[in-house]
Coordinates of C-alpha atoms and ligand atoms in Angstrom, one line a residue:
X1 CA 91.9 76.9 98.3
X2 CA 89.0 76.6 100.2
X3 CA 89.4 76.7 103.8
X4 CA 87.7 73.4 104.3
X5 CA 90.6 71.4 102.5
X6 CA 93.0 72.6 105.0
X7 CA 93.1 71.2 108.6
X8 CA 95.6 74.2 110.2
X9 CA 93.6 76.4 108.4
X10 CA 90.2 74.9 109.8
X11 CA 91.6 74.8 113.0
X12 CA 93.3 78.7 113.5
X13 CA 89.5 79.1 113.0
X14 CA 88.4 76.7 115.9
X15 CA 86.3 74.7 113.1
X16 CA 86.2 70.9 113.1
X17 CA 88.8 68.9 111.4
X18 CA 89.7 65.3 110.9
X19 CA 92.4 64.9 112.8
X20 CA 94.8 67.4 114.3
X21 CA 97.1 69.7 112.5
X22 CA 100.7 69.9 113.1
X23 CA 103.6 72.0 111.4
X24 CA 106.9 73.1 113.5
X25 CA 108.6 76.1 114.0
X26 CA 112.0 76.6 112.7
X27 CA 111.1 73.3 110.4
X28 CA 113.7 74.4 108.1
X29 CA 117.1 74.2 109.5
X30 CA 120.8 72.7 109.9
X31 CA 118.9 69.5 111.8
X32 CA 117.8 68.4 108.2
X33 CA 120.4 67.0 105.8
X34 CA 119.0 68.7 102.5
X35 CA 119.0 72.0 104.4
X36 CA 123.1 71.5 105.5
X37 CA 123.1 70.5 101.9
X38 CA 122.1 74.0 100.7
X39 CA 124.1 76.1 103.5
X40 CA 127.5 74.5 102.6
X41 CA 126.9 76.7 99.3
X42 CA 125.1 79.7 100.8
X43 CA 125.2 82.2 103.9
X44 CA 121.9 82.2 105.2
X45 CA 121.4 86.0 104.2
X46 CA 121.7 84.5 100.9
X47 CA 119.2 81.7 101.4
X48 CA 116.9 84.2 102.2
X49 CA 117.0 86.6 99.5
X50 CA 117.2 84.2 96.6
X51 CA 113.9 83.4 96.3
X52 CA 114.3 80.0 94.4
X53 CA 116.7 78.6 97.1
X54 CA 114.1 79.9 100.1
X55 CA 111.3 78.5 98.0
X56 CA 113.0 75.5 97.9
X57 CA 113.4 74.8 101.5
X58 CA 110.3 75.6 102.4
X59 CA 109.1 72.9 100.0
X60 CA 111.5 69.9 100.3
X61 CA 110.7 70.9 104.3
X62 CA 107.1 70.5 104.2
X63 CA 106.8 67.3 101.9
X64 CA 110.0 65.8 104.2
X65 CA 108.3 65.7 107.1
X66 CA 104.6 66.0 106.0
X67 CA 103.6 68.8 107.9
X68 CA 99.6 70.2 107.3
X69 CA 101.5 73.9 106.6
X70 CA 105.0 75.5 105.1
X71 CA 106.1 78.4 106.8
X72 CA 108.1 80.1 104.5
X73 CA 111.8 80.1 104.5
X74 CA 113.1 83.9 106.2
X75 CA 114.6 85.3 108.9
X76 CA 113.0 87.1 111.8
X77 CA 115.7 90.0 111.3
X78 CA 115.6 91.0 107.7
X79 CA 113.5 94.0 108.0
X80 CA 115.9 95.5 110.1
X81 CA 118.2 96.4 107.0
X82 CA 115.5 98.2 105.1
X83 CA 115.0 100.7 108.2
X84 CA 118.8 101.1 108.1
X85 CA 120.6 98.6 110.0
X86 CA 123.2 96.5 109.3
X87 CA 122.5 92.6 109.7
X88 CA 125.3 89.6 110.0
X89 CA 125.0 86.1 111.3
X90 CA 127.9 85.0 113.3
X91 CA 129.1 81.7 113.4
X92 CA 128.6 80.6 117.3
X93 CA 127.3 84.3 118.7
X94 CA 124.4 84.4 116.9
X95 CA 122.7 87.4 114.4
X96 CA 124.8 90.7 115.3
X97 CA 122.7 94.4 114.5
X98 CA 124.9 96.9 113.6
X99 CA 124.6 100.0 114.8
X100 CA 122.5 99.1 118.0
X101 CA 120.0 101.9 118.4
X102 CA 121.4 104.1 121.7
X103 CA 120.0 107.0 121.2
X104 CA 116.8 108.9 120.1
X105 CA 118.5 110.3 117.3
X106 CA 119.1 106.7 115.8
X107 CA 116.0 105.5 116.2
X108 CA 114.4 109.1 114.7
X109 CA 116.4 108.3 111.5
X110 CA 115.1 105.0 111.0
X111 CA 113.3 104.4 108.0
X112 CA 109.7 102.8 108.3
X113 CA 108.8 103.4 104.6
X114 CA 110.9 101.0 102.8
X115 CA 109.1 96.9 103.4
X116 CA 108.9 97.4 99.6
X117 CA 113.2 95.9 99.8
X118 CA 112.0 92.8 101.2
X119 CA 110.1 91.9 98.1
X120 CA 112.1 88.6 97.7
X121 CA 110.3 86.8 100.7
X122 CA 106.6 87.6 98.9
X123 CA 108.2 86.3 95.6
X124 CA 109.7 83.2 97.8
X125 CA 106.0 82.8 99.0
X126 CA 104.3 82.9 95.6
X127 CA 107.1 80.8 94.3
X128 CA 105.8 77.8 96.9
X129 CA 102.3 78.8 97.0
X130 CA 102.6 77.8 92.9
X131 CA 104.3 75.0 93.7
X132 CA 102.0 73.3 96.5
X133 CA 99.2 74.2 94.5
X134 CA 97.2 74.9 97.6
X135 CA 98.1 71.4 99.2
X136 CA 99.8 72.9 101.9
X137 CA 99.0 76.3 102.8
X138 CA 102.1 78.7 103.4
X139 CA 102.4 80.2 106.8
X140 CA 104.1 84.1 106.4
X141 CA 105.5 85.5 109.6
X142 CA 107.4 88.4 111.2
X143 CA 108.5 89.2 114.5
X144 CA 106.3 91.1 117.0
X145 CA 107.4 94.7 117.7
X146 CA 108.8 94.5 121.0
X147 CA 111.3 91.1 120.2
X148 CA 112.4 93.3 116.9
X149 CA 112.8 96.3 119.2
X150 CA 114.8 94.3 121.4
X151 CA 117.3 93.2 118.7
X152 CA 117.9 96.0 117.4
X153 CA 118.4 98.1 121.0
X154 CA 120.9 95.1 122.7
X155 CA 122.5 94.8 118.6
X156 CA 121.8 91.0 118.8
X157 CA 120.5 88.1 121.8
X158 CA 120.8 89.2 125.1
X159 CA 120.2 87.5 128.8
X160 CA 117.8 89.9 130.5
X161 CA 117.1 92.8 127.9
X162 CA 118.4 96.3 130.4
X163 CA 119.3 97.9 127.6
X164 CA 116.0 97.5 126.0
X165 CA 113.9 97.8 129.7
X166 CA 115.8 101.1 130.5
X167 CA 114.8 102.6 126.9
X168 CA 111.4 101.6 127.6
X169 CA 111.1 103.0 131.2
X170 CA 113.1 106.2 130.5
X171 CA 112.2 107.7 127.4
X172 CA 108.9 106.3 126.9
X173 CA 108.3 108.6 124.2
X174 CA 111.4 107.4 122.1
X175 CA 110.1 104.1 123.2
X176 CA 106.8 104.8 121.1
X177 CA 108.6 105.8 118.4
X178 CA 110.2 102.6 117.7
X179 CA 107.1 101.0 118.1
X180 CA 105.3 103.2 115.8
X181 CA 107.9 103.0 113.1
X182 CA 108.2 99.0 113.7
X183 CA 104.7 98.8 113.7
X184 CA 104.6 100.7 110.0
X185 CA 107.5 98.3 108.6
X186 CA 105.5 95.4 110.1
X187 CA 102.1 95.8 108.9
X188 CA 103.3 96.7 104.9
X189 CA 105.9 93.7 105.3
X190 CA 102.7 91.2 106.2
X191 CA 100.6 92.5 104.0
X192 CA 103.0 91.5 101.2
X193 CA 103.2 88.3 102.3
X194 CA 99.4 87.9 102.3
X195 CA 99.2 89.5 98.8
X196 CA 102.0 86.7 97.5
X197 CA 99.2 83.7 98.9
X198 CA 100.7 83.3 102.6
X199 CA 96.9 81.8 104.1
X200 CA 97.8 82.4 107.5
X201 CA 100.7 84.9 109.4
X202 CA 102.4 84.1 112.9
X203 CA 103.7 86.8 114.6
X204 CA 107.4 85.9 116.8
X205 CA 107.3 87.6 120.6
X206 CA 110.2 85.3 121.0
X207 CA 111.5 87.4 124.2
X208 CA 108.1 89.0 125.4
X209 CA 108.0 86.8 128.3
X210 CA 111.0 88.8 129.6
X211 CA 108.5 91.8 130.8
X212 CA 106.2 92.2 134.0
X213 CA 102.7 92.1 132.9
X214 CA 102.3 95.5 133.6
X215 CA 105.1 96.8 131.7
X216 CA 103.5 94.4 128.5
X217 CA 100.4 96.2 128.7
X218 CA 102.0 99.6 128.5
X219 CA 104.7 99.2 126.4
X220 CA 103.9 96.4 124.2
X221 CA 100.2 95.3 123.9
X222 CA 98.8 98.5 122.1
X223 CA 101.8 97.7 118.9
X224 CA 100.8 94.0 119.0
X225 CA 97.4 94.6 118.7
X226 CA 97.6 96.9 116.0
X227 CA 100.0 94.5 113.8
X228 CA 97.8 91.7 114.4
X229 CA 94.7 93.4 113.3
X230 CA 96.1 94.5 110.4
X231 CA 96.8 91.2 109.6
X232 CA 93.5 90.2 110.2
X233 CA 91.9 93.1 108.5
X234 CA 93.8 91.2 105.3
X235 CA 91.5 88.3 106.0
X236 CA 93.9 86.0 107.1
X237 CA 94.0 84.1 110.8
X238 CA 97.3 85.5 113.2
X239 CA 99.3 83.4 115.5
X240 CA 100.6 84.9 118.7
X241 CA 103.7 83.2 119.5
X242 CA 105.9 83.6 122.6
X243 CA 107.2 81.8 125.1
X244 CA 108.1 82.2 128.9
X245 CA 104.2 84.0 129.1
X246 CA 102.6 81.7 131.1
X247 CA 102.0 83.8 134.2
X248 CA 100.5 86.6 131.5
X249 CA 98.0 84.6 129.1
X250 CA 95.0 86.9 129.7
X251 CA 97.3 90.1 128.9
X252 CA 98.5 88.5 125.5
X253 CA 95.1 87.4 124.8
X254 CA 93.6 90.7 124.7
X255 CA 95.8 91.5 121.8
X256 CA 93.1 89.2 120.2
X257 CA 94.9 87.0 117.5
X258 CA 93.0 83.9 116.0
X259 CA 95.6 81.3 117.4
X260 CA 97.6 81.3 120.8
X261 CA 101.3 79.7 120.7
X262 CA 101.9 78.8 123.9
X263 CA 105.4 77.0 125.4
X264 CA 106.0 73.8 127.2
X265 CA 106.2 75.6 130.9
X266 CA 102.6 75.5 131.1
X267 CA 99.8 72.7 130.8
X268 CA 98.5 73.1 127.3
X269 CA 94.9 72.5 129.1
X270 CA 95.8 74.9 131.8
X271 CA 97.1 77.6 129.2
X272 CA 93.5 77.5 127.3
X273 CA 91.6 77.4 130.2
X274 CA 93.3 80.3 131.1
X275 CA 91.7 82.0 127.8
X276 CA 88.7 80.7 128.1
X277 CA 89.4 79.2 125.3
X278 CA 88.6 82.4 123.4
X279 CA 91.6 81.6 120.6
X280 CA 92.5 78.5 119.2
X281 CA 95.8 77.7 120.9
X282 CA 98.7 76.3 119.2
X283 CA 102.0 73.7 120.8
X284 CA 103.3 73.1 123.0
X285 CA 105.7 69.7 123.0
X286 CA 109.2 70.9 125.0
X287 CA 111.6 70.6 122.0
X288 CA 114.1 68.7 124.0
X289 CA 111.6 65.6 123.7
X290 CA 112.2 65.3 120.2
X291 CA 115.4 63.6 121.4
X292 CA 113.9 61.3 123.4
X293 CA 113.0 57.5 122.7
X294 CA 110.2 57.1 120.4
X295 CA 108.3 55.1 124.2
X296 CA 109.3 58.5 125.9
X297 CA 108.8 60.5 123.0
X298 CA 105.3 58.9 121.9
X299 CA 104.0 59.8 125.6
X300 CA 105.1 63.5 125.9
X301 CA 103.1 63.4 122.5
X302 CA 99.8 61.9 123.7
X303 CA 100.0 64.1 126.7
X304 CA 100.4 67.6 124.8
X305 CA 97.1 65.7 122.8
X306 CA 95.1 64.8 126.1
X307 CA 95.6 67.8 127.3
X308 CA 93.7 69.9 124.2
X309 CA 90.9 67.2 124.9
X310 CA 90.2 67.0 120.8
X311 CA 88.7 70.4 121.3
X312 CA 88.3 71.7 117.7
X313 CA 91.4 74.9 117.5
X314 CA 94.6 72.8 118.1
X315 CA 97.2 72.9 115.9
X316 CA 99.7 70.9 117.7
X317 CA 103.1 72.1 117.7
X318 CA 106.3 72.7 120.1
X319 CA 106.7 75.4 122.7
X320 CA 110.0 76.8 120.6
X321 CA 111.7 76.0 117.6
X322 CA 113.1 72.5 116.3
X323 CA 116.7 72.7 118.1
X324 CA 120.0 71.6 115.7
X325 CA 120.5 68.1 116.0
X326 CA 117.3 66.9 116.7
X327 CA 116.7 63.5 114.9
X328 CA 114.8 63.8 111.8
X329 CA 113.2 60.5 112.3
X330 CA 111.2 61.4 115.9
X331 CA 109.9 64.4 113.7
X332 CA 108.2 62.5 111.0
X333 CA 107.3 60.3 113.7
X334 CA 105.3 63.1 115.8
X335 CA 103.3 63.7 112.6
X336 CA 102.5 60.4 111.9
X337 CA 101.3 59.8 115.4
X338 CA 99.4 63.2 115.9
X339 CA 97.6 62.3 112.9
X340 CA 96.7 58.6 113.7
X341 CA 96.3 59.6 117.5
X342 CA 94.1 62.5 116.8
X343 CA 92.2 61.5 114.1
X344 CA 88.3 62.3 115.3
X345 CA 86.5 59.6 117.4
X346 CA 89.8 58.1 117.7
X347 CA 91.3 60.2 120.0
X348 CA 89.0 60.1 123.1
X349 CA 88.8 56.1 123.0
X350 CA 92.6 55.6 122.6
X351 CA 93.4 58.2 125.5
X352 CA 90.5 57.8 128.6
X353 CA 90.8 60.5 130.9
X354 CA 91.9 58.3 133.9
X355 CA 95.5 57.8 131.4
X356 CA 95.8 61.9 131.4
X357 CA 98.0 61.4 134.6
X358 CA 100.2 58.8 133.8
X359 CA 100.7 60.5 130.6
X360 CA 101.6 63.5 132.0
X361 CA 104.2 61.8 134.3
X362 CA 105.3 60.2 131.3
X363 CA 106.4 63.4 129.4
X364 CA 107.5 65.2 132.8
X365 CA 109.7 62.8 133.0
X366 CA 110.8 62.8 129.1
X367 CA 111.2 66.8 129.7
X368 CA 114.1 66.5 131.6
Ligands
CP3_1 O1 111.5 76.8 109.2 C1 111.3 77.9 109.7 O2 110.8 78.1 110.9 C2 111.4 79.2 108.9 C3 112.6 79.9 109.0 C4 113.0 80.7 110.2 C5 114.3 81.1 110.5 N1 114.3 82.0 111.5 C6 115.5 80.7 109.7 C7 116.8 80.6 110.4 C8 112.2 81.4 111.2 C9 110.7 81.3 111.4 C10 113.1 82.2 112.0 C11 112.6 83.0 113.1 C12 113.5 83.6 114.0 N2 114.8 84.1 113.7 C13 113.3 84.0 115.3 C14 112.0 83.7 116.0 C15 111.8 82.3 116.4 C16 112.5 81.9 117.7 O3 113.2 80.9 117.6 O4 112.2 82.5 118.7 C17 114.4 84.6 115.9 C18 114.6 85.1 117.3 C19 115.4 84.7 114.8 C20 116.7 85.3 114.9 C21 117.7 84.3 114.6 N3 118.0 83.8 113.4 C22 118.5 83.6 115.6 C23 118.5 83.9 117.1 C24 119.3 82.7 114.9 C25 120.2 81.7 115.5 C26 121.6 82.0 115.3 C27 122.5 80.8 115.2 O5 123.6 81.0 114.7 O6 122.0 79.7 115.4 C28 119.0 82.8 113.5 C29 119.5 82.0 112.4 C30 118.6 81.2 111.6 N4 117.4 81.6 111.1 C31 118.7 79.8 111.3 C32 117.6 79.4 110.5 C33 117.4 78.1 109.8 C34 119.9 78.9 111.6 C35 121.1 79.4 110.9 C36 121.9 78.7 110.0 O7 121.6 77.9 109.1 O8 123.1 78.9 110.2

């Protein structure tokens, strides 16, 4: 597809578009009746590795909600099984990694050769990319090296991440290792997904935002960087997603992806600025407004749009993932109104600067 048909695409590249982009992450889930549909007869292990059934979601997702991209049906955690690693979802604790990695030993016999066993999410991707027929472009995605690291060191979620700060501080050199071997996995895994027609790859630093700068630049930064400019060296843009970052922007800039995916705990306006509006920048609506009325709802919008000041290079999105329960109506909603609200030479007449402030007070007051 050429890149000027697509608006998200034209925008990870800061280029003009009609109006503004908009896709959401975790679009796929239990919030959406079809999805529940599916899950009453599958595990979600299941969902992801049979590549009709995650080719399907991402599809009936996309055209459901008429989002400008499909990101493709998967799970953050799959590559962990390939390096060796046992992988279950739990109902109410969340994903559980079995064995966690406690020693240097563990982590030495990790396998970082075998992305080739997650071949089902690049046939999933050329299954939709077929199917959408370059309408929609597919978005491919993994998580960044330090969340993955941290998952498989705490063996599932965790509060503040000791286990995973105390490898990291004391054995800096096993600490490398996992990033090396992560970073290996990572770059092979992505590059499948590019090769299988994903136009565009967002990287999840979910928990990132859990480090002092400093230690981000040490520890971390070097292994982004290198994953996302493999990426890009496959000629596709790379999102940087994280969230809790705000007081580090410049730090997870200079791991230089195309797009920045900021959260709702900073001013989209202030985040960019912040940048220098280097990258395009993607969100950052609070998810909890989705349950919001549509007057409430419809302002914390218009702010999250006054704030990126139709600058060409935003894709709007949320700060996280869609939560379970949200109604399915405010989401089709959003995208109607980002469209209609941001659609160019619209935009700036609807919103004058002098309403900036009230909409802002508007969707403070929706955030809580
Ligand atoms: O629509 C989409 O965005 C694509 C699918 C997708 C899933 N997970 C499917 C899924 C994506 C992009 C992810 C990413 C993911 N997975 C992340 C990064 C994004 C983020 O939210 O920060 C993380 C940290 C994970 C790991 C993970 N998977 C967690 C913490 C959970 C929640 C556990 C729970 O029980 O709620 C999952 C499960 C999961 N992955 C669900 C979906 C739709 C919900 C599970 C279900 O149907 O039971």
């Amino acid at each position: 597809m050429p890149e000027s048909v697509s608006r998200f695409l034209a925008a990870c590249r800061k280029q003009p578009v009609d109006t503004t982009p908009v896709w959401f992450m975790r679009q796929a889930g239990r919030y959406l009746p079809a999805y529940r549909a599916l899950r009453e007869r599958h595990s979600l292990l299941e969902m992801c590795k049979q590549p009709e059934l995650a080719a399907e979601v991402t599809i009936t997702t996309a055209e459901t909600l008429g989002v400008d991209a499909a990101i493709i049906f998967a799970d953050l955690l799959l590559p962990v099984e390939p390096m060796g690693l046992r992988l279950r979802f739990q109902p109410g604790e969340g994903p559980v990694v079995e064995p966690p990695l406690r020693d240097r030993a563990a982590i030495a016999r990790l396998r970082d050769d075998a992305a080739g066993e997650l071949g089902f999410v690049a046939e999933a991707i050329g299954q939709v990319v077929r199917h959408l027929g370059g309408r929609v472009p597919v978005i491919g995605f993994a998580g960044a090296p330090f969340t993955m690291a941290s998952y498989m060191i705490e063996g599932g979620s965790s509060r503040d991440f000791v286990r995973t700060k105390s490898l990291l501080h004391e054995e800096p050199a096993t600490w490398s290792l996992l990033m090396e071997k992560l970073c290996a996995v990572l770059e092979a895994y992505l590059a499948s997904q590019v090769e299988a027609g994903a136009e565009a790859i967002q990287l999840f630093d979910s928990w990132v935002g859990c480090l002092a700068e400093s230690d981000y630049r040490r520890f971390v930064l070097p292994y982004s960087r290198r994953v996302i400019q493999a990426v890009q060296a496959q000629g596709v843009p790379a999102i940087h997603f994280s969230t809790g970052t705000a007081g580090m922007l410049t730090a997870l800039d200079e791991a230089g992806a195309d797009v920045l995916s900021v959260d709702w705990r900073i001013r989209l306006g202030h985040a960019w600025e912040q940048v220098a509006y280097r990258p395009a920048i993607q969100g950052n609506l609070d998810p909890g407004a989705l349950f919001a009325p549509w007057a409430e709802l419809r302002g914390a919008v218009e702010a999250v749009l006054a704030e990126a000041d139709g600058r060409d290079g935003h894709i709007f999105n949320l700060g996280h993932g869609i939560l379970p329960g949200t109604p399915v109506e405010n989401v089709r909603a959003v995208v109607a109104h980002v469209h209609e609200q941001a659609a160019r030479g619209v935009h700036r007449e609807r919103i004058p600067p002098e309403r900036v402030h009230r909409k802002r007070a508007e969707a403070k007051k929706s955030d809580g």
